[in-house]
PDB file of C-alpha atoms in Angstrom:
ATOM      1  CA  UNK B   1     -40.952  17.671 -17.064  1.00  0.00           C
ATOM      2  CA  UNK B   2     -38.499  17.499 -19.876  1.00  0.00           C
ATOM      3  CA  UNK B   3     -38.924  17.711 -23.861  1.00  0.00           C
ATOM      4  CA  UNK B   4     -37.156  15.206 -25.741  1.00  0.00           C
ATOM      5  CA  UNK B   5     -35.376  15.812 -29.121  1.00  0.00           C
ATOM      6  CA  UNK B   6     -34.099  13.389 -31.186  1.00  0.00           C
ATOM      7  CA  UNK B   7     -30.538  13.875 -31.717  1.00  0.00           C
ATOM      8  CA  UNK B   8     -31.059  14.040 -35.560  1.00  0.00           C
ATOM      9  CA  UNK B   9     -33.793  16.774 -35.144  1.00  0.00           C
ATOM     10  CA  UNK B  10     -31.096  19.713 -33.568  1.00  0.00           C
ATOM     11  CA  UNK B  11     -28.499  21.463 -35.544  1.00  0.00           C
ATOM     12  CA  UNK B  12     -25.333  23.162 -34.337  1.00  0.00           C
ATOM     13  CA  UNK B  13     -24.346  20.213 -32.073  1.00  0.00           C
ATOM     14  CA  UNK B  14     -20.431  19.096 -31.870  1.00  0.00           C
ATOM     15  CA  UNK B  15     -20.135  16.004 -34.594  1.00  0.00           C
ATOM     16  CA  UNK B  16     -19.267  13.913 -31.503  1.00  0.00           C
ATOM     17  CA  UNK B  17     -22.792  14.431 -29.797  1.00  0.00           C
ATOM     18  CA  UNK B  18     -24.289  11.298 -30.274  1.00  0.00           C
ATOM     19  CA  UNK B  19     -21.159   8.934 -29.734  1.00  0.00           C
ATOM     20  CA  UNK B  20     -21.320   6.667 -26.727  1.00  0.00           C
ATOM     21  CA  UNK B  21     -18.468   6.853 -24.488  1.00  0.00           C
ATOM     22  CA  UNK B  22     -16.067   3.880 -24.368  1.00  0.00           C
ATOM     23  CA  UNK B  23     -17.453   1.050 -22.063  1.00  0.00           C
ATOM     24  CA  UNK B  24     -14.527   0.397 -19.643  1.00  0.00           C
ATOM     25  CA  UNK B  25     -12.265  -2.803 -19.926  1.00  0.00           C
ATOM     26  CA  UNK B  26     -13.135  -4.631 -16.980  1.00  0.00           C
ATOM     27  CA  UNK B  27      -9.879  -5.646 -16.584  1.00  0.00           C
ATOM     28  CA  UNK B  28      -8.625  -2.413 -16.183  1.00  0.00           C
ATOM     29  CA  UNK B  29     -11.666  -1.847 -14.018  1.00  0.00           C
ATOM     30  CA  UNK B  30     -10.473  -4.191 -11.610  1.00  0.00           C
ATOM     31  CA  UNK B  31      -6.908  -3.206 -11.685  1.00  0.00           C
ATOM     32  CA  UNK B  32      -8.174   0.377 -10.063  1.00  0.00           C
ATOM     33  CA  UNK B  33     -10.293  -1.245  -7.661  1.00  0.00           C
ATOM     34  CA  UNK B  34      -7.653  -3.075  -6.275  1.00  0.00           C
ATOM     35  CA  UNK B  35      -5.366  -0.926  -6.575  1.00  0.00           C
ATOM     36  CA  UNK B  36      -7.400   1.625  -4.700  1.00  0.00           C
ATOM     37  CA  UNK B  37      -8.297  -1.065  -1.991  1.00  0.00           C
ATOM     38  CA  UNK B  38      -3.957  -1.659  -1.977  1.00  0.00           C
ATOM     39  CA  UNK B  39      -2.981   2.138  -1.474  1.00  0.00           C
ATOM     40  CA  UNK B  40      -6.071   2.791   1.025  1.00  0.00           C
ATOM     41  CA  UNK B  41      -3.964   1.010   3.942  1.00  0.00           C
ATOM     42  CA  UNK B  42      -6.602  -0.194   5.193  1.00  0.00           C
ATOM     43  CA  UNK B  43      -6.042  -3.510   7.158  1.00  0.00           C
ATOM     44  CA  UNK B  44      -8.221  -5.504   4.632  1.00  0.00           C
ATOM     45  CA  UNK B  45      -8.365  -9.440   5.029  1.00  0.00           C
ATOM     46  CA  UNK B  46      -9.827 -11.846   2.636  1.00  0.00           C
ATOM     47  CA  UNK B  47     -10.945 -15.165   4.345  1.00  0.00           C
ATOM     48  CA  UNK B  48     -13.948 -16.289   5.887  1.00  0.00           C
ATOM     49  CA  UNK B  49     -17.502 -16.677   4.952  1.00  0.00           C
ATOM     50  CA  UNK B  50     -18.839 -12.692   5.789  1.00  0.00           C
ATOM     51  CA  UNK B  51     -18.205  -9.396   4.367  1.00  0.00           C
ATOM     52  CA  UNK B  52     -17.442  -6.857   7.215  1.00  0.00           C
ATOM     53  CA  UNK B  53     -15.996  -4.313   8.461  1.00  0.00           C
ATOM     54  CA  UNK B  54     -14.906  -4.138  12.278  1.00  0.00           C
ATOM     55  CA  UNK B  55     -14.544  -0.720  13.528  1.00  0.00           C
ATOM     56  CA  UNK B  56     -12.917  -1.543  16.991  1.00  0.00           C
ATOM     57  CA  UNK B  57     -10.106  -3.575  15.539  1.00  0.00           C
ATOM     58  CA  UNK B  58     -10.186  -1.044  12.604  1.00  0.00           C
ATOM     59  CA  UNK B  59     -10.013  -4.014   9.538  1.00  0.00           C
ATOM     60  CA  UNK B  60     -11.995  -5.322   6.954  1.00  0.00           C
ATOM     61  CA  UNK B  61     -13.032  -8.669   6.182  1.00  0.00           C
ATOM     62  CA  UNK B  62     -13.909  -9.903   2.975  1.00  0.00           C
ATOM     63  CA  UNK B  63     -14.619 -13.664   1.786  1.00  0.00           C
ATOM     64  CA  UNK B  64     -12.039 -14.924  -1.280  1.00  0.00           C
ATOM     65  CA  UNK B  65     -13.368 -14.072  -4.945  1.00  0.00           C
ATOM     66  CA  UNK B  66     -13.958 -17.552  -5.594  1.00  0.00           C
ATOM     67  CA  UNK B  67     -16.958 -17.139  -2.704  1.00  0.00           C
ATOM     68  CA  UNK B  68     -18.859 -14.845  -5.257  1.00  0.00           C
ATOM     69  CA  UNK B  69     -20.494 -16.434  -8.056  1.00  0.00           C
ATOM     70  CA  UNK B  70     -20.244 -13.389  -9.943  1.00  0.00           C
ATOM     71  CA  UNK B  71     -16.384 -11.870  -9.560  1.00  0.00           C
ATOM     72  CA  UNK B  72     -17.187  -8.115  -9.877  1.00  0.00           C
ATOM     73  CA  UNK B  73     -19.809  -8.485  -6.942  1.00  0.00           C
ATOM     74  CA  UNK B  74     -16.542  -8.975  -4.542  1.00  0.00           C
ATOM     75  CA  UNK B  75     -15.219  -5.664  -5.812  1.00  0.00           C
ATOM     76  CA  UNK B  76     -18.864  -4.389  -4.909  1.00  0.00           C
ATOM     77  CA  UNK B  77     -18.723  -6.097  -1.981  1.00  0.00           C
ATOM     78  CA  UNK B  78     -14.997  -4.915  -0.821  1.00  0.00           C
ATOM     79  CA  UNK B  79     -16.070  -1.701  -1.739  1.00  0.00           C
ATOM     80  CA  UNK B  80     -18.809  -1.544   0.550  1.00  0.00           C
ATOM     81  CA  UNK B  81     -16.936  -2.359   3.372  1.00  0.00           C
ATOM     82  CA  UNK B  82     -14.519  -0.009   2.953  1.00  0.00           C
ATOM     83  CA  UNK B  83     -17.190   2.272   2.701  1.00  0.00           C
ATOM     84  CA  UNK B  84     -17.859   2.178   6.510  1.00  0.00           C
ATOM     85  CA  UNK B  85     -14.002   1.951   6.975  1.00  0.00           C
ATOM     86  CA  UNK B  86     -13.673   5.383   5.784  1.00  0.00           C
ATOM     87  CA  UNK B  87     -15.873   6.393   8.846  1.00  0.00           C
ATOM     88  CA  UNK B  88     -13.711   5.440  11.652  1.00  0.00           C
ATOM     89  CA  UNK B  89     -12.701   8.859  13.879  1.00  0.00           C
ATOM     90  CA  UNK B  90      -9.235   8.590  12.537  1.00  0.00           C
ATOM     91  CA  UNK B  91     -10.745   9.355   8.722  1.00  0.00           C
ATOM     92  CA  UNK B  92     -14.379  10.579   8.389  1.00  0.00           C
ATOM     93  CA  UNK B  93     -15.741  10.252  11.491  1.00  0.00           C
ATOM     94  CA  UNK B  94     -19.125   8.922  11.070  1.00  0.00           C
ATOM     95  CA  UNK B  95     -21.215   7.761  13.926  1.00  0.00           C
ATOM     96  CA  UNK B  96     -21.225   3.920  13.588  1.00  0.00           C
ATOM     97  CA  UNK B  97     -22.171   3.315  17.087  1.00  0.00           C
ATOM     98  CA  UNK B  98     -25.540   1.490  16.155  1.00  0.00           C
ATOM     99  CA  UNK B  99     -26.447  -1.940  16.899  1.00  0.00           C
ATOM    100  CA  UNK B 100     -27.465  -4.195  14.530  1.00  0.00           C
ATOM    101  CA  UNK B 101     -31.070  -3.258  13.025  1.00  0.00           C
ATOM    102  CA  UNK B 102     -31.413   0.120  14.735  1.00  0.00           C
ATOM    103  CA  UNK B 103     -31.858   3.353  12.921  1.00  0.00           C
ATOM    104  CA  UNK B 104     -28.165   4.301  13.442  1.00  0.00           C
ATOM    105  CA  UNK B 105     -27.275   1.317  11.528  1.00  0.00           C
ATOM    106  CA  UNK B 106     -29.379   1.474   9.028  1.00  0.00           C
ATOM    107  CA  UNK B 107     -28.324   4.641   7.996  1.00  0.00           C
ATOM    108  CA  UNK B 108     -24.485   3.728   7.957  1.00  0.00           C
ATOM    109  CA  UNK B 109     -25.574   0.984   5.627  1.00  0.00           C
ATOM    110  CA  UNK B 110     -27.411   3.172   3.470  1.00  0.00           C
ATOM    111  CA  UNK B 111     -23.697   5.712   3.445  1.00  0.00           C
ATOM    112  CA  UNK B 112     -21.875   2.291   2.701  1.00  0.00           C
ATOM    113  CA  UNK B 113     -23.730   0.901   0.145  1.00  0.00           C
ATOM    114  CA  UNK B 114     -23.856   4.196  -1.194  1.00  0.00           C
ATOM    115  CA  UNK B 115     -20.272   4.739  -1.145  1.00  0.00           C
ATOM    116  CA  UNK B 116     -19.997   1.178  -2.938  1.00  0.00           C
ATOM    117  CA  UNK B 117     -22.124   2.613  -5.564  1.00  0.00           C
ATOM    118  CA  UNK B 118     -20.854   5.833  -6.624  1.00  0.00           C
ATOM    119  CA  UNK B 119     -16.990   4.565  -6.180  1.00  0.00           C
ATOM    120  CA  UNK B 120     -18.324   1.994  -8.874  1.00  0.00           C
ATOM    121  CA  UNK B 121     -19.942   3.784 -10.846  1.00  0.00           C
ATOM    122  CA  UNK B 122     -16.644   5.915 -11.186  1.00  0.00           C
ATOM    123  CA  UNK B 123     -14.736   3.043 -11.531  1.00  0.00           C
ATOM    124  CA  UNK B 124     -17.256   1.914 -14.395  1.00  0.00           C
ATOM    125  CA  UNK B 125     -18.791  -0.823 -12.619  1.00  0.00           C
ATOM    126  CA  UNK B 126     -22.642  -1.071 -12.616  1.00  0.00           C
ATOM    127  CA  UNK B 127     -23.548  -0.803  -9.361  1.00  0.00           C
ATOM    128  CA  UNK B 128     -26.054  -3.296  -7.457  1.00  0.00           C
ATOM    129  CA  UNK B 129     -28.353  -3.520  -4.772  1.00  0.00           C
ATOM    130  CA  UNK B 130     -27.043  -6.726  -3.360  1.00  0.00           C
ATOM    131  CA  UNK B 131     -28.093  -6.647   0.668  1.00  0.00           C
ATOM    132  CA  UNK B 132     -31.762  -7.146   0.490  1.00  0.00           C
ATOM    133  CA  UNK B 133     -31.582  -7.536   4.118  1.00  0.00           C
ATOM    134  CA  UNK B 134     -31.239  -3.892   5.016  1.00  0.00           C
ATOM    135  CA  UNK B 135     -33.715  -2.678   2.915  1.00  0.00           C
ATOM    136  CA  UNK B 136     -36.208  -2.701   5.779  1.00  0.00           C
ATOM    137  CA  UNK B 137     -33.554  -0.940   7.992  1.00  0.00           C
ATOM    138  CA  UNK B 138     -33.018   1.644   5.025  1.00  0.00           C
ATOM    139  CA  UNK B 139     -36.753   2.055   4.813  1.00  0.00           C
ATOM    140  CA  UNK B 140     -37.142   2.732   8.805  1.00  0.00           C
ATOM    141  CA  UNK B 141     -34.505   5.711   8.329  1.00  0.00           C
ATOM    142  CA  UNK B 142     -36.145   7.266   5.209  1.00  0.00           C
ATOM    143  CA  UNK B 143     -40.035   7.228   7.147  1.00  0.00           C
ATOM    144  CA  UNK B 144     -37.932   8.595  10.158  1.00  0.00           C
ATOM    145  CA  UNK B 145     -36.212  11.672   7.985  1.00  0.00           C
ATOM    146  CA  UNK B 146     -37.462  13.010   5.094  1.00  0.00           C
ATOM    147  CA  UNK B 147     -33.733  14.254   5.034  1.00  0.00           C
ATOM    148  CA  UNK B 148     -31.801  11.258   5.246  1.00  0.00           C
ATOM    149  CA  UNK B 149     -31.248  10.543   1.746  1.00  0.00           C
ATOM    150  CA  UNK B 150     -29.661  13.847   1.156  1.00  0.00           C
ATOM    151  CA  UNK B 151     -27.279  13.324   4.529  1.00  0.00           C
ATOM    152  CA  UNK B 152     -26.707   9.724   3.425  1.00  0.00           C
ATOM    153  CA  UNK B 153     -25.624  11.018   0.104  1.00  0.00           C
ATOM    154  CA  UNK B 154     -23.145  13.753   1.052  1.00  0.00           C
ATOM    155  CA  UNK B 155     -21.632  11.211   3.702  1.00  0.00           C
ATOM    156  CA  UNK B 156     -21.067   8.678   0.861  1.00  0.00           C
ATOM    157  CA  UNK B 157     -19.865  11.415  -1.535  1.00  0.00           C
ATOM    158  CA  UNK B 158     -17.477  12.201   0.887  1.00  0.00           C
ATOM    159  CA  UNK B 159     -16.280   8.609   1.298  1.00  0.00           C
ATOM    160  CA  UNK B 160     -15.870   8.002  -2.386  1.00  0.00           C
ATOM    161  CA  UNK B 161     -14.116  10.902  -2.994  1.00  0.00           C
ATOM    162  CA  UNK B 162     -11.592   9.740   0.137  1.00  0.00           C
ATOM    163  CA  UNK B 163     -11.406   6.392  -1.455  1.00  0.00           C
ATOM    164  CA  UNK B 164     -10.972   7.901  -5.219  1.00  0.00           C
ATOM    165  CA  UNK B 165      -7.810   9.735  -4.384  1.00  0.00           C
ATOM    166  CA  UNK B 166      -6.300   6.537  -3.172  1.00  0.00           C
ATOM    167  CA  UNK B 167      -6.404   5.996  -7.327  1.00  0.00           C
ATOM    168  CA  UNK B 168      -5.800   9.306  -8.050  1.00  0.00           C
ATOM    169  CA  UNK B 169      -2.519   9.365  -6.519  1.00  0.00           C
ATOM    170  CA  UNK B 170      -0.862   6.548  -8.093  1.00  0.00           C
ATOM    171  CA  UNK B 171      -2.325   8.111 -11.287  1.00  0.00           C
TER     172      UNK B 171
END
Protein backbone atom coordinates (compact mmCIF):
# COMPACT_ATOMS: atom_id res chain seq x y z
CA UNK A 1 0.00 0.00 0.00
CA UNK A 2 1.02 3.52 -0.72
CA UNK A 3 -0.42 7.06 0.49
CA UNK A 4 -0.87 9.52 -2.10
CA UNK A 5 -0.16 13.30 -1.72
CA UNK A 6 -1.02 15.75 -3.96
CA UNK A 7 1.92 17.54 -5.13
CA UNK A 8 0.43 20.92 -3.93
CA UNK A 9 -0.22 19.46 -0.39
CA UNK A 10 3.93 18.92 0.52
CA UNK A 11 6.32 21.67 1.20
CA UNK A 12 10.10 21.67 0.90
CA UNK A 13 10.05 20.00 -2.56
CA UNK A 14 12.67 21.27 -5.41
CA UNK A 15 10.48 23.99 -7.63
CA UNK A 16 11.03 21.48 -10.48
CA UNK A 17 8.99 18.59 -8.72
CA UNK A 18 6.03 18.55 -10.59
CA UNK A 19 7.48 19.26 -14.21
CA UNK A 20 7.09 16.46 -16.70
CA UNK A 21 10.14 15.42 -18.36
CA UNK A 22 10.56 16.26 -22.07
CA UNK A 23 8.69 13.67 -24.31
CA UNK A 24 11.43 12.51 -26.76
CA UNK A 25 11.50 13.68 -30.51
CA UNK A 26 10.75 10.66 -32.28
CA UNK A 27 12.95 11.52 -34.77
CA UNK A 28 15.75 11.53 -32.68
CA UNK A 29 14.27 8.39 -31.21
CA UNK A 30 14.74 6.64 -34.28
CA UNK A 31 18.08 8.00 -35.11
CA UNK A 32 19.41 5.94 -31.79
CA UNK A 33 17.61 2.97 -32.67
CA UNK A 34 19.19 2.69 -35.78
CA UNK A 35 22.04 3.76 -34.96
CA UNK A 36 22.30 1.21 -32.21
CA UNK A 37 21.02 -1.58 -34.65
CA UNK A 38 24.19 0.02 -37.21
CA UNK A 39 27.08 -0.18 -34.53
CA UNK A 40 25.71 -3.65 -33.03
CA UNK A 41 27.36 -5.55 -36.16
CA UNK A 42 25.00 -7.65 -36.20
CA UNK A 43 24.33 -9.20 -39.72
CA UNK A 44 20.79 -7.60 -39.86
CA UNK A 45 18.76 -7.93 -43.25
CA UNK A 46 15.62 -6.19 -44.11
CA UNK A 47 13.53 -8.11 -46.78
CA UNK A 48 11.01 -10.62 -46.64
CA UNK A 49 7.68 -11.05 -45.09
CA UNK A 50 8.93 -12.41 -41.22
CA UNK A 51 10.71 -10.94 -38.41
CA UNK A 52 13.50 -13.36 -37.19
CA UNK A 53 16.35 -14.05 -35.96
CA UNK A 54 18.47 -17.20 -37.12
CA UNK A 55 20.91 -18.31 -34.63
CA UNK A 56 22.83 -20.91 -36.83
CA UNK A 57 23.59 -18.48 -39.60
CA UNK A 58 23.94 -15.84 -36.78
CA UNK A 59 21.62 -12.86 -38.76
CA UNK A 60 18.57 -11.15 -38.40
CA UNK A 61 15.77 -10.74 -40.61
CA UNK A 62 13.46 -8.05 -40.59
CA UNK A 63 10.59 -7.12 -43.22
CA UNK A 64 11.07 -3.29 -44.88
CA UNK A 65 9.33 -0.39 -42.76
CA UNK A 66 6.87 0.08 -45.32
CA UNK A 67 5.56 -3.72 -44.15
CA UNK A 68 4.45 -2.10 -40.75
CA UNK A 69 1.47 -0.06 -40.75
CA UNK A 70 2.67 1.71 -37.87
CA UNK A 71 6.66 2.74 -38.48
CA UNK A 72 7.86 2.65 -34.82
CA UNK A 73 6.46 -1.03 -34.51
CA UNK A 74 9.55 -2.05 -36.98
CA UNK A 75 11.94 -0.46 -34.50
CA UNK A 76 9.96 -2.67 -31.88
CA UNK A 77 10.07 -5.30 -34.01
CA UNK A 78 14.02 -5.04 -35.01
CA UNK A 79 14.54 -4.65 -31.56
CA UNK A 80 13.13 -7.79 -30.61
CA UNK A 81 15.06 -9.71 -32.78
CA UNK A 82 18.08 -8.48 -31.83
CA UNK A 83 17.05 -9.28 -28.56
CA UNK A 84 17.62 -13.07 -29.12
CA UNK A 85 20.73 -12.08 -31.23
CA UNK A 86 22.41 -10.93 -28.21
CA UNK A 87 22.10 -14.61 -26.94
CA UNK A 88 24.19 -16.40 -29.36
CA UNK A 89 27.44 -18.18 -27.38
CA UNK A 90 29.67 -15.65 -28.97
CA UNK A 91 27.70 -12.68 -26.81
CA UNK A 92 25.32 -13.73 -23.97
CA UNK A 93 25.00 -17.11 -24.25
CA UNK A 94 21.48 -17.93 -23.70
CA UNK A 95 20.07 -21.33 -24.30
CA UNK A 96 17.98 -20.93 -27.51
CA UNK A 97 17.97 -24.51 -28.31
CA UNK A 98 14.05 -24.84 -28.08
CA UNK A 99 11.77 -25.79 -30.74
CA UNK A 100 9.07 -23.91 -31.69
CA UNK A 101 6.22 -23.86 -28.87
CA UNK A 102 8.21 -25.65 -26.17
CA UNK A 103 8.97 -24.20 -22.82
CA UNK A 104 12.58 -23.35 -23.86
CA UNK A 105 11.16 -21.18 -26.44
CA UNK A 106 8.80 -19.63 -24.79
CA UNK A 107 10.97 -18.35 -22.36
CA UNK A 108 13.56 -16.89 -24.95
CA UNK A 109 10.56 -15.06 -26.30
CA UNK A 110 9.57 -13.78 -23.10
CA UNK A 111 13.85 -12.45 -22.69
CA UNK A 112 13.31 -11.01 -26.32
CA UNK A 113 10.33 -9.28 -26.10
CA UNK A 114 11.53 -8.16 -22.94
CA UNK A 115 14.69 -6.90 -24.18
CA UNK A 116 12.53 -5.05 -26.99
CA UNK A 117 10.77 -3.42 -24.20
CA UNK A 118 13.13 -2.04 -21.83
CA UNK A 119 15.70 -1.01 -24.84
CA UNK A 120 12.49 1.07 -25.84
CA UNK A 121 11.52 2.26 -23.13
CA UNK A 122 15.16 3.74 -22.80
CA UNK A 123 15.09 4.83 -26.09
CA UNK A 124 11.62 6.59 -25.27
CA UNK A 125 9.52 4.44 -27.25
CA UNK A 126 6.31 3.03 -25.64
CA UNK A 127 6.71 -0.34 -25.66
CA UNK A 128 3.99 -2.97 -27.00
CA UNK A 129 2.85 -6.31 -26.66
CA UNK A 130 2.67 -7.06 -30.32
CA UNK A 131 3.09 -11.19 -30.60
CA UNK A 132 -0.15 -12.37 -29.25
CA UNK A 133 0.89 -15.66 -30.43
CA UNK A 134 3.32 -16.46 -27.66
CA UNK A 135 1.33 -15.44 -25.01
CA UNK A 136 0.19 -19.02 -24.44
CA UNK A 137 3.90 -20.14 -24.66
CA UNK A 138 4.76 -17.25 -22.08
CA UNK A 139 1.92 -18.43 -19.91
CA UNK A 140 3.17 -22.30 -19.98
CA UNK A 141 6.68 -20.96 -18.59
CA UNK A 142 5.22 -18.70 -15.83
CA UNK A 143 2.68 -21.93 -14.42
CA UNK A 144 5.98 -23.99 -14.88
CA UNK A 145 8.29 -21.41 -12.61
CA UNK A 146 7.11 -19.21 -10.26
CA UNK A 147 10.72 -17.81 -10.95
CA UNK A 148 10.78 -17.23 -14.48
CA UNK A 149 9.79 -13.76 -14.62
CA UNK A 150 12.59 -12.70 -12.42
CA UNK A 151 15.25 -14.95 -14.70
CA UNK A 152 13.51 -13.63 -17.82
CA UNK A 153 14.03 -10.17 -16.54
CA UNK A 154 17.72 -10.21 -15.57
CA UNK A 155 18.42 -12.06 -19.01
CA UNK A 156 16.70 -9.15 -20.86
CA UNK A 157 18.35 -6.54 -18.58
CA UNK A 158 21.40 -7.93 -19.55
CA UNK A 159 20.63 -7.79 -23.27
CA UNK A 160 19.53 -4.20 -23.22
CA UNK A 161 22.24 -3.06 -21.44
CA UNK A 162 24.61 -5.02 -24.29
CA UNK A 163 22.55 -3.39 -26.91
CA UNK A 164 22.53 0.23 -25.04
CA UNK A 165 26.27 0.58 -25.14
CA UNK A 166 26.19 0.08 -28.84
CA UNK A 167 24.56 3.92 -28.39
CA UNK A 168 26.54 4.73 -25.69
CA UNK A 169 29.66 4.52 -27.52
CA UNK A 170 29.05 6.65 -30.38
CA UNK A 171 27.72 9.05 -27.69
Amino acid sequence: RFTVFNLDQCEGLPIDAGEVSNVPDPVMTRIEADRIIKLSGADFRIGGREAYYAPAEDFVMVPPQVAFPDPINWYRTALHELGHWTGHPTRLNRDQSGRYRSSKYGREELVAEMTSAFVCASLGIAPSVRHADYIGAWLTVLREDEKAIFRAASAASKAADYLLAFGEEAA
